[in-house]
Amino acid sequence: MTETILKRADYMEETEEFVSGFCKKQNQTRMVLCEFGLVGDGRRVLLAADCAYGMCEYSRACTLMASVRRNADSGGGI
């Protein structure tokens, strides 16, 4: 997984959204707070999530975060 890490100065606006879905690590449905940044060209990128996404052993197969990433425009972030 090679992605560009964005710095706070790289985006114009920050929004937060709650997303619910199934977490394999916790083996239960949970709500995750996701932080998005709006970059200058209008793309929305995922900056952070209040779960272990990226460090979790299920990150590559995580259906919850896959839906979040599909809904955000690609192009950086976590």
mmCIF file of N, CA and C in Angstrom:
data_model
loop_
_atom_site.group_PDB
_atom_site.id
_atom_site.type_symbol
_atom_site.label_atom_id
_atom_site.label_comp_id
_atom_site.label_asym_id
_atom_site.label_seq_id
_atom_site.Cartn_x
_atom_site.Cartn_y
_atom_site.Cartn_z
ATOM 1 N N MET A 1 0.836 -1.167 0.000
ATOM 2 C CA MET A 1 0.000 0.000 0.000
ATOM 3 C C MET A 1 0.888 1.241 0.000
ATOM 4 N N THR A 2 1.013 1.888 -1.120
ATOM 5 C CA THR A 2 1.808 3.115 -1.181
ATOM 6 C C THR A 2 0.876 4.285 -1.417
ATOM 7 N N GLU A 3 0.793 5.166 -0.468
ATOM 8 C CA GLU A 3 -0.095 6.313 -0.555
ATOM 9 C C GLU A 3 0.640 7.547 -0.071
ATOM 10 N N THR A 4 0.197 8.683 -0.534
ATOM 11 C CA THR A 4 0.772 9.955 -0.122
ATOM 12 C C THR A 4 0.176 10.359 1.215
ATOM 13 N N ILE A 5 1.017 10.725 2.152
ATOM 14 C CA ILE A 5 0.533 11.230 3.435
ATOM 15 C C ILE A 5 0.349 12.739 3.298
ATOM 16 N N LEU A 6 -0.833 13.201 3.614
ATOM 17 C CA LEU A 6 -1.119 14.630 3.514
ATOM 18 C C LEU A 6 -0.802 15.333 4.821
ATOM 19 N N LYS A 7 -0.286 16.554 4.718
ATOM 20 C CA LYS A 7 -0.067 17.383 5.892
ATOM 21 C C LYS A 7 -1.262 18.308 6.057
ATOM 22 N N ARG A 8 -1.464 18.820 7.245
ATOM 23 C CA ARG A 8 -2.616 19.698 7.507
ATOM 24 C C ARG A 8 -2.658 20.883 6.547
ATOM 25 N N ALA A 9 -1.526 21.374 6.104
ATOM 26 C CA ALA A 9 -1.494 22.526 5.196
ATOM 27 C C ALA A 9 -1.944 22.157 3.786
ATOM 28 N N ASP A 10 -2.055 20.856 3.483
ATOM 29 C CA ASP A 10 -2.406 20.421 2.135
ATOM 30 C C ASP A 10 -3.901 20.457 1.843
ATOM 31 N N TYR A 11 -4.731 20.647 2.850
ATOM 32 C CA TYR A 11 -6.166 20.670 2.579
ATOM 33 C C TYR A 11 -6.805 21.931 3.124
ATOM 34 N N MET A 12 -7.953 22.272 2.547
ATOM 35 C CA MET A 12 -8.597 23.546 2.846
ATOM 36 C C MET A 12 -9.603 23.458 3.982
ATOM 37 N N GLU A 13 -10.320 22.360 4.060
ATOM 38 C CA GLU A 13 -11.407 22.232 5.021
ATOM 39 C C GLU A 13 -11.412 20.824 5.600
ATOM 40 N N GLU A 14 -11.821 20.711 6.847
ATOM 41 C CA GLU A 14 -11.872 19.411 7.516
ATOM 42 C C GLU A 14 -13.308 19.120 7.937
ATOM 43 N N THR A 15 -13.754 17.884 7.672
ATOM 44 C CA THR A 15 -15.085 17.460 8.115
ATOM 45 C C THR A 15 -14.961 16.128 8.844
ATOM 46 N N GLU A 16 -15.932 15.852 9.698
ATOM 47 C CA GLU A 16 -15.964 14.588 10.430
ATOM 48 C C GLU A 16 -17.292 13.907 10.171
ATOM 49 N N GLU A 17 -17.250 12.576 10.051
ATOM 50 C CA GLU A 17 -18.460 11.793 9.826
ATOM 51 C C GLU A 17 -18.382 10.514 10.641
ATOM 52 N N PHE A 18 -19.531 10.079 11.155
ATOM 53 C CA PHE A 18 -19.618 8.782 11.801
ATOM 54 C C PHE A 18 -20.052 7.763 10.760
ATOM 55 N N VAL A 19 -19.370 6.625 10.731
ATOM 56 C CA VAL A 19 -19.696 5.542 9.809
ATOM 57 C C VAL A 19 -19.866 4.278 10.634
ATOM 58 N N SER A 20 -20.917 3.520 10.362
ATOM 59 C CA SER A 20 -21.091 2.268 11.100
ATOM 60 C C SER A 20 -20.915 1.092 10.153
ATOM 61 N N GLY A 21 -20.420 0.000 10.695
ATOM 62 C CA GLY A 21 -20.192 -1.204 9.914
ATOM 63 C C GLY A 21 -19.611 -2.282 10.800
ATOM 64 N N PHE A 22 -19.294 -3.414 10.189
ATOM 65 C CA PHE A 22 -18.776 -4.552 10.944
ATOM 66 C C PHE A 22 -17.261 -4.490 11.059
ATOM 67 N N CYS A 23 -16.761 -4.640 12.287
ATOM 68 C CA CYS A 23 -15.324 -4.661 12.565
ATOM 69 C C CYS A 23 -14.905 -6.103 12.816
ATOM 70 N N LYS A 24 -14.018 -6.629 11.959
ATOM 71 C CA LYS A 24 -13.548 -8.008 12.132
ATOM 72 C C LYS A 24 -12.712 -8.167 13.401
ATOM 73 N N LYS A 25 -11.916 -7.170 13.711
ATOM 74 C CA LYS A 25 -11.041 -7.251 14.888
ATOM 75 C C LYS A 25 -11.862 -7.381 16.171
ATOM 76 N N GLN A 26 -12.910 -6.561 16.288
ATOM 77 C CA GLN A 26 -13.743 -6.601 17.484
ATOM 78 C C GLN A 26 -14.887 -7.603 17.352
ATOM 79 N N ASN A 27 -15.063 -8.142 16.144
ATOM 80 C CA ASN A 27 -16.110 -9.114 15.856
ATOM 81 C C ASN A 27 -17.489 -8.577 16.236
ATOM 82 N N GLN A 28 -17.731 -7.324 15.860
ATOM 83 C CA GLN A 28 -19.012 -6.699 16.162
ATOM 84 C C GLN A 28 -19.208 -5.461 15.290
ATOM 85 N N THR A 29 -20.426 -4.994 15.248
ATOM 86 C CA THR A 29 -20.715 -3.749 14.550
ATOM 87 C C THR A 29 -20.265 -2.593 15.427
ATOM 88 N N ARG A 30 -19.657 -1.604 14.790
ATOM 89 C CA ARG A 30 -19.223 -0.431 15.558
ATOM 90 C C ARG A 30 -19.319 0.821 14.722
ATOM 91 N N MET A 31 -19.275 1.942 15.407
ATOM 92 C CA MET A 31 -19.274 3.249 14.767
ATOM 93 C C MET A 31 -17.851 3.789 14.783
ATOM 94 N N VAL A 32 -17.420 4.308 13.657
ATOM 95 C CA VAL A 32 -16.073 4.866 13.533
ATOM 96 C C VAL A 32 -16.190 6.329 13.144
ATOM 97 N N LEU A 33 -15.475 7.184 13.846
ATOM 98 C CA LEU A 33 -15.424 8.601 13.496
ATOM 99 C C LEU A 33 -14.311 8.786 12.469
ATOM 100 N N CYS A 34 -14.663 9.293 11.298
ATOM 101 C CA CYS A 34 -13.697 9.507 10.214
ATOM 102 C C CYS A 34 -13.510 10.993 9.985
ATOM 103 N N GLU A 35 -12.277 11.377 9.763
ATOM 104 C CA GLU A 35 -11.929 12.770 9.502
ATOM 105 C C GLU A 35 -11.508 12.887 8.041
ATOM 106 N N PHE A 36 -12.146 13.797 7.314
ATOM 107 C CA PHE A 36 -11.857 14.006 5.903
ATOM 108 C C PHE A 36 -11.314 15.402 5.683
ATOM 109 N N GLY A 37 -10.461 15.542 4.677
ATOM 110 C CA GLY A 37 -9.952 16.845 4.279
ATOM 111 C C GLY A 37 -10.372 17.127 2.850
ATOM 112 N N LEU A 38 -10.716 18.356 2.585
ATOM 113 C CA LEU A 38 -11.056 18.783 1.229
ATOM 114 C C LEU A 38 -9.828 19.479 0.661
ATOM 115 N N VAL A 39 -9.285 18.916 -0.407
ATOM 116 C CA VAL A 39 -8.097 19.509 -1.022
ATOM 117 C C VAL A 39 -8.507 20.519 -2.088
ATOM 118 N N GLY A 40 -7.564 21.322 -2.519
ATOM 119 C CA GLY A 40 -7.826 22.431 -3.426
ATOM 120 C C GLY A 40 -8.554 22.081 -4.704
ATOM 121 N N ASP A 41 -8.342 20.881 -5.240
ATOM 122 C CA ASP A 41 -9.004 20.508 -6.497
ATOM 123 C C ASP A 41 -10.389 19.896 -6.276
ATOM 124 N N GLY A 42 -10.900 19.963 -5.039
ATOM 125 C CA GLY A 42 -12.253 19.492 -4.752
ATOM 126 C C GLY A 42 -12.364 18.061 -4.273
ATOM 127 N N ARG A 43 -11.249 17.328 -4.255
ATOM 128 C CA ARG A 43 -11.285 15.946 -3.776
ATOM 129 C C ARG A 43 -11.421 15.902 -2.267
ATOM 130 N N ARG A 44 -12.114 14.867 -1.781
ATOM 131 C CA ARG A 44 -12.235 14.606 -0.349
ATOM 132 C C ARG A 44 -11.382 13.387 -0.028
ATOM 133 N N VAL A 45 -10.460 13.518 0.910
ATOM 134 C CA VAL A 45 -9.575 12.405 1.241
ATOM 135 C C VAL A 45 -9.709 12.056 2.728
ATOM 136 N N LEU A 46 -9.564 10.777 3.019
ATOM 137 C CA LEU A 46 -9.622 10.296 4.394
ATOM 138 C C LEU A 46 -8.310 10.628 5.083
ATOM 139 N N LEU A 47 -8.376 11.359 6.194
ATOM 140 C CA LEU A 47 -7.186 11.760 6.935
ATOM 141 C C LEU A 47 -6.957 10.890 8.165
ATOM 142 N N ALA A 48 -8.044 10.534 8.852
ATOM 143 C CA ALA A 48 -7.905 9.768 10.092
ATOM 144 C C ALA A 48 -9.205 9.043 10.398
ATOM 145 N N ALA A 49 -9.083 8.006 11.203
ATOM 146 C CA ALA A 49 -10.248 7.262 11.687
ATOM 147 C C ALA A 49 -9.945 6.851 13.120
ATOM 148 N N ASP A 50 -10.986 6.795 13.971
ATOM 149 C CA ASP A 50 -10.737 6.479 15.377
ATOM 150 C C ASP A 50 -10.732 4.970 15.648
ATOM 151 N N CYS A 51 -10.213 4.237 14.692
ATOM 152 C CA CYS A 51 -10.000 2.802 14.883
ATOM 153 C C CYS A 51 -8.540 2.520 14.522
ATOM 154 N N ALA A 52 -8.158 1.288 14.520
ATOM 155 C CA ALA A 52 -6.757 0.930 14.254
ATOM 156 C C ALA A 52 -6.483 0.714 12.770
ATOM 157 N N TYR A 53 -7.314 1.295 11.910
ATOM 158 C CA TYR A 53 -7.134 1.120 10.469
ATOM 159 C C TYR A 53 -5.720 1.522 10.056
ATOM 160 N N GLY A 54 -5.090 0.671 9.299
ATOM 161 C CA GLY A 54 -3.713 0.907 8.876
ATOM 162 C C GLY A 54 -2.728 0.129 9.717
ATOM 163 N N MET A 55 -3.062 -0.099 10.988
ATOM 164 C CA MET A 55 -2.212 -0.882 11.888
ATOM 165 C C MET A 55 -2.861 -2.228 12.229
ATOM 166 N N CYS A 56 -4.155 -2.326 12.006
ATOM 167 C CA CYS A 56 -4.913 -3.537 12.317
ATOM 168 C C CYS A 56 -4.552 -4.644 11.323
ATOM 169 N N GLU A 57 -4.504 -5.880 11.800
ATOM 170 C CA GLU A 57 -4.182 -6.997 10.907
ATOM 171 C C GLU A 57 -5.261 -7.232 9.853
ATOM 172 N N TYR A 58 -6.439 -6.660 10.030
ATOM 173 C CA TYR A 58 -7.528 -6.811 9.063
ATOM 174 C C TYR A 58 -7.674 -5.597 8.146
ATOM 175 N N SER A 59 -6.746 -4.670 8.192
ATOM 176 C CA SER A 59 -6.859 -3.433 7.411
ATOM 177 C C SER A 59 -7.101 -3.681 5.925
ATOM 178 N N ARG A 60 -6.384 -4.617 5.346
ATOM 179 C CA ARG A 60 -6.530 -4.871 3.902
ATOM 180 C C ARG A 60 -7.891 -5.451 3.555
ATOM 181 N N ALA A 61 -8.506 -6.163 4.484
ATOM 182 C CA ALA A 61 -9.802 -6.811 4.231
ATOM 183 C C ALA A 61 -10.952 -6.117 4.955
ATOM 184 N N CYS A 62 -10.720 -4.940 5.504
ATOM 185 C CA CYS A 62 -11.728 -4.250 6.303
ATOM 186 C C CYS A 62 -12.861 -3.728 5.423
ATOM 187 N N THR A 63 -14.046 -4.300 5.589
ATOM 188 C CA THR A 63 -15.193 -3.880 4.775
ATOM 189 C C THR A 63 -15.726 -2.525 5.219
ATOM 190 N N LEU A 64 -15.619 -2.221 6.500
ATOM 191 C CA LEU A 64 -16.087 -0.936 7.013
ATOM 192 C C LEU A 64 -15.296 0.203 6.379
ATOM 193 N N MET A 65 -13.984 0.129 6.449
ATOM 194 C CA MET A 65 -13.166 1.203 5.896
ATOM 195 C C MET A 65 -13.128 1.174 4.368
ATOM 196 N N ALA A 66 -13.353 0.009 3.772
ATOM 197 C CA ALA A 66 -13.424 -0.057 2.307
ATOM 198 C C ALA A 66 -14.587 0.785 1.809
ATOM 199 N N SER A 67 -15.718 0.727 2.514
ATOM 200 C CA SER A 67 -16.866 1.537 2.103
ATOM 201 C C SER A 67 -16.585 3.027 2.306
ATOM 202 N N VAL A 68 -15.860 3.362 3.364
ATOM 203 C CA VAL A 68 -15.485 4.760 3.607
ATOM 204 C C VAL A 68 -14.584 5.256 2.485
ATOM 205 N N ARG A 69 -13.609 4.457 2.132
ATOM 206 C CA ARG A 69 -12.656 4.869 1.090
ATOM 207 C C ARG A 69 -13.316 4.948 -0.280
ATOM 208 N N ARG A 70 -14.291 4.088 -0.545
ATOM 209 C CA ARG A 70 -15.024 4.167 -1.814
ATOM 210 C C ARG A 70 -15.813 5.471 -1.900
ATOM 211 N N ASN A 71 -16.366 5.903 -0.778
ATOM 212 C CA ASN A 71 -17.182 7.119 -0.758
ATOM 213 C C ASN A 71 -16.348 8.394 -0.793
ATOM 214 N N ALA A 72 -15.124 8.308 -0.336
ATOM 215 C CA ALA A 72 -14.210 9.463 -0.421
ATOM 216 C C ALA A 72 -13.477 9.374 -1.751
ATOM 217 N N ASP A 73 -13.095 10.479 -2.280
ATOM 218 C CA ASP A 73 -12.306 10.449 -3.512
ATOM 219 C C ASP A 73 -10.922 9.925 -3.191
ATOM 220 N N SER A 74 -10.353 9.144 -4.098
ATOM 221 C CA SER A 74 -9.006 8.630 -3.877
ATOM 222 C C SER A 74 -7.994 9.760 -4.079
ATOM 223 N N GLY A 75 -6.792 9.516 -3.584
ATOM 224 C CA GLY A 75 -5.745 10.496 -3.798
ATOM 225 C C GLY A 75 -5.039 10.915 -2.533
ATOM 226 N N GLY A 76 -4.686 9.952 -1.713
ATOM 227 C CA GLY A 76 -3.907 10.280 -0.522
ATOM 228 C C GLY A 76 -4.624 9.950 0.758
ATOM 229 N N GLY A 77 -4.126 10.481 1.820
ATOM 230 C CA GLY A 77 -4.691 10.202 3.130
ATOM 231 C C GLY A 77 -4.228 8.878 3.678
ATOM 232 N N ILE A 78 -4.942 8.385 4.670
ATOM 233 C CA ILE A 78 -4.519 7.127 5.274
ATOM 234 C C ILE A 78 -5.048 5.951 4.509
#
